[in-house]
mmCIF file of C-alpha atoms in Angstrom:
data_model
loop_
_atom_site.group_PDB
_atom_site.id
_atom_site.type_symbol
_atom_site.label_atom_id
_atom_site.label_comp_id
_atom_site.label_asym_id
_atom_site.label_seq_id
_atom_site.Cartn_x
_atom_site.Cartn_y
_atom_site.Cartn_z
ATOM 1 C CA MET H 23 -30.502 38.972 76.088
ATOM 2 C CA GLY H 24 -31.287 41.770 72.855
ATOM 3 C CA VAL H 25 -32.280 40.301 69.506
ATOM 4 C CA ARG H 26 -29.655 41.013 66.791
ATOM 5 C CA THR H 27 -31.761 42.102 62.958
ATOM 6 C CA GLU H 28 -30.134 41.315 60.152
ATOM 7 C CA VAL H 29 -30.616 43.600 57.112
ATOM 8 C CA ALA H 30 -32.001 42.241 54.111
ATOM 9 C CA ASP H 31 -30.418 40.352 50.833
ATOM 10 C CA ALA H 32 -33.013 42.427 48.764
ATOM 11 C CA ASP H 33 -32.507 46.423 51.303
ATOM 12 C CA LEU H 34 -28.557 45.387 50.324
ATOM 13 C CA LEU H 35 -29.191 44.279 46.868
ATOM 14 C CA GLU H 36 -30.765 47.861 46.471
ATOM 15 C CA LEU H 37 -27.640 49.458 47.544
ATOM 16 C CA THR H 38 -25.559 47.960 45.973
ATOM 17 C CA LYS H 39 -27.192 48.685 43.059
ATOM 18 C CA GLN H 40 -26.685 52.130 43.606
ATOM 19 C CA GLY H 41 -23.300 51.598 44.603
ATOM 20 C CA ASP H 42 -22.701 51.533 47.451
ATOM 21 C CA VAL H 43 -19.559 48.864 47.629
ATOM 22 C CA ARG H 44 -20.177 48.529 51.867
ATOM 23 C CA ALA H 45 -23.784 47.046 51.031
ATOM 24 C CA PHE H 46 -21.633 44.089 48.208
ATOM 25 C CA ALA H 47 -19.419 43.334 51.017
ATOM 26 C CA VAL H 48 -21.983 42.488 53.382
ATOM 27 C CA LEU H 49 -22.987 40.072 50.865
ATOM 28 C CA TYR H 50 -19.710 38.957 50.159
ATOM 29 C CA LYS H 51 -19.351 37.903 53.322
ATOM 30 C CA ARG H 52 -22.944 36.623 53.849
ATOM 31 C CA HIS H 53 -22.753 34.324 50.949
ATOM 32 C CA ALA H 54 -18.980 33.524 49.955
ATOM 33 C CA GLY H 55 -18.618 30.397 51.982
ATOM 34 C CA SER H 56 -21.098 28.671 50.036
ATOM 35 C CA VAL H 57 -20.276 29.894 47.053
ATOM 36 C CA LEU H 58 -16.940 28.898 47.845
ATOM 37 C CA ARG H 59 -17.698 25.638 48.494
ATOM 38 C CA TYR H 60 -19.896 25.308 45.085
ATOM 39 C CA CYS H 61 -16.934 26.454 43.327
ATOM 40 C CA TRP H 62 -15.146 24.100 45.018
ATOM 41 C CA SER H 63 -16.560 20.725 44.166
ATOM 42 C CA LYS H 64 -17.203 22.153 40.895
ATOM 43 C CA ALA H 65 -13.671 22.335 40.176
ATOM 44 C CA GLY H 66 -12.125 19.681 42.233
ATOM 45 C CA ASP H 67 -9.761 21.461 43.527
ATOM 46 C CA GLN H 68 -8.989 24.611 45.833
ATOM 47 C CA HIS H 69 -7.030 26.594 44.368
ATOM 48 C CA THR H 70 -9.116 26.509 41.564
ATOM 49 C CA GLY H 71 -12.273 26.726 43.166
ATOM 50 C CA GLU H 72 -11.138 30.162 45.171
ATOM 51 C CA ASP H 73 -10.142 31.728 42.227
ATOM 52 C CA LEU H 74 -13.852 31.204 40.432
ATOM 53 C CA ALA H 75 -15.859 32.415 44.145
ATOM 54 C CA GLN H 76 -13.553 35.239 43.266
ATOM 55 C CA ASP H 77 -14.954 35.369 40.300
ATOM 56 C CA VAL H 78 -18.116 34.579 40.851
ATOM 57 C CA PHE H 79 -18.367 38.723 43.194
ATOM 58 C CA VAL H 80 -16.112 40.293 40.318
ATOM 59 C CA VAL H 81 -19.083 38.927 37.605
ATOM 60 C CA ALA H 82 -21.555 39.742 40.374
ATOM 61 C CA TRP H 83 -20.063 43.481 41.296
ATOM 62 C CA SER H 84 -20.041 44.289 37.432
ATOM 63 C CA LYS H 85 -23.322 42.397 36.819
ATOM 64 C CA ARG H 86 -25.160 44.387 40.351
ATOM 65 C CA LYS H 87 -27.421 46.008 38.041
ATOM 66 C CA SER H 88 -29.314 43.220 36.429
ATOM 67 C CA ALA H 89 -29.262 40.794 40.116
ATOM 68 C CA ILE H 90 -32.227 39.431 41.378
ATOM 69 C CA ILE H 91 -33.639 38.413 44.943
ATOM 70 C CA VAL H 92 -34.987 34.295 44.108
ATOM 71 C CA ASP H 93 -36.906 32.979 47.739
ATOM 72 C CA GLN H 94 -35.299 36.153 49.566
ATOM 73 C CA SER H 95 -32.128 35.582 48.491
ATOM 74 C CA PHE H 96 -29.293 37.043 46.575
ATOM 75 C CA LEU H 97 -27.309 33.353 46.595
ATOM 76 C CA PRO H 98 -29.376 31.829 43.853
ATOM 77 C CA TRP H 99 -27.556 33.747 42.068
ATOM 78 C CA LEU H 100 -24.535 33.843 43.032
ATOM 79 C CA LEU H 101 -24.971 30.278 42.275
ATOM 80 C CA THR H 102 -25.670 30.668 38.954
ATOM 81 C CA ILE H 103 -22.741 32.443 38.145
ATOM 82 C CA SER H 104 -20.808 29.720 40.175
ATOM 83 C CA ARG H 105 -22.568 27.578 37.925
ATOM 84 C CA ASN H 106 -21.700 29.591 34.466
ATOM 85 C CA LEU H 107 -18.467 29.933 35.061
ATOM 86 C CA CYS H 108 -17.873 25.925 37.006
ATOM 87 C CA LEU H 109 -18.792 25.846 33.049
ATOM 88 C CA ASN H 110 -16.612 27.736 31.392
ATOM 89 C CA ASP H 111 -13.713 26.425 33.002
ATOM 90 C CA ARG H 112 -14.065 23.465 32.372
ATOM 91 C CA ARG H 113 -14.447 23.776 28.947
ATOM 92 C CA LYS H 114 -11.716 25.555 28.791
ATOM 93 C CA SER H 115 -10.092 23.524 30.926
ATOM 94 C CA ALA H 116 -10.310 20.176 28.049
ATOM 95 C CA ARG H 117 -9.522 22.642 24.881
ATOM 96 C CA ARG H 118 -6.168 23.060 26.675
ATOM 97 C CA ARG H 119 -5.616 19.152 27.666
ATOM 98 C CA HIS H 120 -4.817 16.944 24.005
ATOM 99 C CA LEU H 121 -3.225 14.200 22.456
ATOM 100 C CA PRO H 122 0.312 14.202 21.079
ATOM 101 C CA LEU H 123 0.481 13.960 17.951
ATOM 102 C CA HIS H 124 3.878 14.205 17.734
ATOM 103 C CA GLU H 125 6.366 11.833 18.661
ATOM 104 C CA SER H 126 9.004 13.115 21.517
ATOM 105 C CA GLU H 127 12.550 12.330 22.561
ATOM 106 C CA SER H 128 10.577 11.869 25.809
ATOM 107 C CA GLU H 129 7.944 9.712 24.481
ATOM 108 C CA ARG H 130 10.178 7.600 22.640
ATOM 109 C CA ASP H 131 12.426 7.500 25.990
ATOM 110 C CA SER H 132 9.115 6.311 28.180
ATOM 111 C CA GLY H 133 7.608 4.153 26.338
ATOM 112 C CA SER H 134 4.786 6.416 25.048
ATOM 113 C CA ALA H 135 5.974 5.858 21.221
ATOM 114 C CA ASP H 136 3.696 2.769 21.027
ATOM 115 C CA ASP H 137 1.035 5.685 21.779
ATOM 116 C CA SER H 138 1.955 8.415 19.784
ATOM 117 C CA VAL H 139 1.727 6.128 16.769
ATOM 118 C CA TRP H 140 -1.219 4.192 17.763
ATOM 119 C CA ILE H 141 -3.033 7.769 17.513
ATOM 120 C CA ARG H 142 -1.388 9.208 14.048
ATOM 121 C CA THR H 143 -2.896 5.661 12.946
ATOM 122 C CA GLU H 144 -6.244 6.330 14.098
ATOM 123 C CA LEU H 145 -6.183 9.923 13.526
ATOM 124 C CA GLY H 146 -5.317 8.707 9.446
ATOM 125 C CA LYS H 147 -8.029 7.166 9.391
ATOM 126 C CA LEU H 148 -10.339 10.181 9.459
ATOM 127 C CA SER H 149 -11.725 12.130 6.181
ATOM 128 C CA PRO H 150 -9.103 14.014 4.704
ATOM 129 C CA THR H 151 -11.520 16.857 5.451
ATOM 130 C CA ASP H 152 -12.156 15.981 9.425
ATOM 131 C CA GLN H 153 -7.809 15.235 9.035
ATOM 132 C CA GLU H 154 -7.790 18.788 8.417
ATOM 133 C CA LEU H 155 -10.549 20.100 10.258
ATOM 134 C CA CYS H 156 -8.579 18.444 13.961
ATOM 135 C CA ARG H 157 -5.337 20.494 12.281
ATOM 136 C CA LEU H 158 -7.098 23.404 12.100
ATOM 137 C CA CYS H 159 -9.276 23.208 15.513
ATOM 138 C CA LEU H 160 -8.133 20.934 18.407
ATOM 139 C CA VAL H 161 -4.242 21.338 16.849
ATOM 140 C CA GLU H 162 -3.720 24.632 15.807
ATOM 141 C CA GLY H 163 -6.889 26.338 17.700
ATOM 142 C CA ALA H 164 -8.917 27.923 14.575
ATOM 143 C CA SER H 165 -11.557 29.128 15.678
ATOM 144 C CA TYR H 166 -15.004 27.698 13.675
ATOM 145 C CA ARG H 167 -15.520 30.748 11.958
ATOM 146 C CA GLU H 168 -11.338 30.613 10.133
ATOM 147 C CA ALA H 169 -11.928 26.514 9.153
ATOM 148 C CA ALA H 170 -15.362 26.873 7.909
ATOM 149 C CA ILE H 171 -13.434 29.865 5.610
ATOM 150 C CA ALA H 172 -10.950 27.364 5.276
ATOM 151 C CA LEU H 173 -12.545 24.644 4.629
ATOM 152 C CA GLY H 174 -15.334 26.801 2.374
ATOM 153 C CA THR H 175 -18.380 26.192 4.932
ATOM 154 C CA THR H 176 -20.590 27.340 7.344
ATOM 155 C CA GLU H 177 -19.887 27.290 11.213
ATOM 156 C CA ALA H 178 -22.530 25.602 12.320
ATOM 157 C CA ALA H 179 -21.171 23.017 9.693
ATOM 158 C CA VAL H 180 -17.583 22.748 11.426
ATOM 159 C CA GLY H 181 -19.787 22.812 14.418
ATOM 160 C CA LYS H 182 -21.191 19.393 14.202
ATOM 161 C CA ARG H 183 -18.693 17.596 12.072
ATOM 162 C CA LEU H 184 -15.569 18.380 15.205
ATOM 163 C CA GLN H 185 -19.025 17.185 17.430
ATOM 164 C CA ARG H 186 -19.581 14.165 16.227
ATOM 165 C CA LEU H 187 -15.732 14.383 15.168
ATOM 166 C CA ARG H 188 -15.300 14.370 19.265
ATOM 167 C CA THR H 189 -16.987 11.326 20.114
ATOM 168 C CA ARG H 190 -15.814 9.557 17.665
ATOM 169 C CA LEU H 191 -12.365 10.458 18.975
ATOM 170 C CA ARG H 192 -13.704 10.310 22.651
ATOM 171 C CA ALA H 193 -14.448 6.344 21.576
ATOM 172 C CA THR H 194 -12.192 5.549 20.082
ATOM 173 C CA PHE H 195 -9.712 6.437 21.816
ATOM 174 C CA GLY H 196 -11.285 5.535 25.440
ATOM 175 C CA ASN H 197 -11.190 1.907 23.850
ATOM 176 C CA ASP H 198 -8.261 -0.001 25.619
ATOM 177 C CA SER H 199 -9.296 -2.885 24.245
ATOM 178 C CA GLU H 200 -8.736 -1.887 20.613
ATOM 179 C CA LYS H 201 -5.122 -0.401 21.263
ATOM 180 C CA THR H 202 -3.352 -3.346 22.556
ATOM 181 C CA SER H 203 -4.382 -4.846 20.144
#
């Protein structure tokens, strides 16, 4: 029986850094399954996990010159990229989710009109500055810089205020006992 010798990740990475696509393909085949499983577990669904895993290798190729080997493996570096992309994806998803501020016909028909009124009431309890911050950043999608200019403050102040505001709103909206009373 012949002994099969595998080329080490370090050697493949060195070739990859020089632009060798075939060496990168070997690294891909070697680690794609682990990267996919990691992304899938963090994303929560197969489709998003597959997209993120694909993005990991696109980023890895573009940053190949700064890639490193950890414990004789390329996988830890790939998993670091995976973690960062998964966190970024989670943040983007959280920004896309929002609570409706205005009652629509379908909401009235589905019985969620009470929720809409309750949400508007809770937002009405915020200070005028916080209401404006909600409108600018959370509804209209303005950047911290744009909000800071509009409110005559600093980006850091906007960031901190939004952090406190989000915490407060999550605590309030998450408390069903207040909502029904």
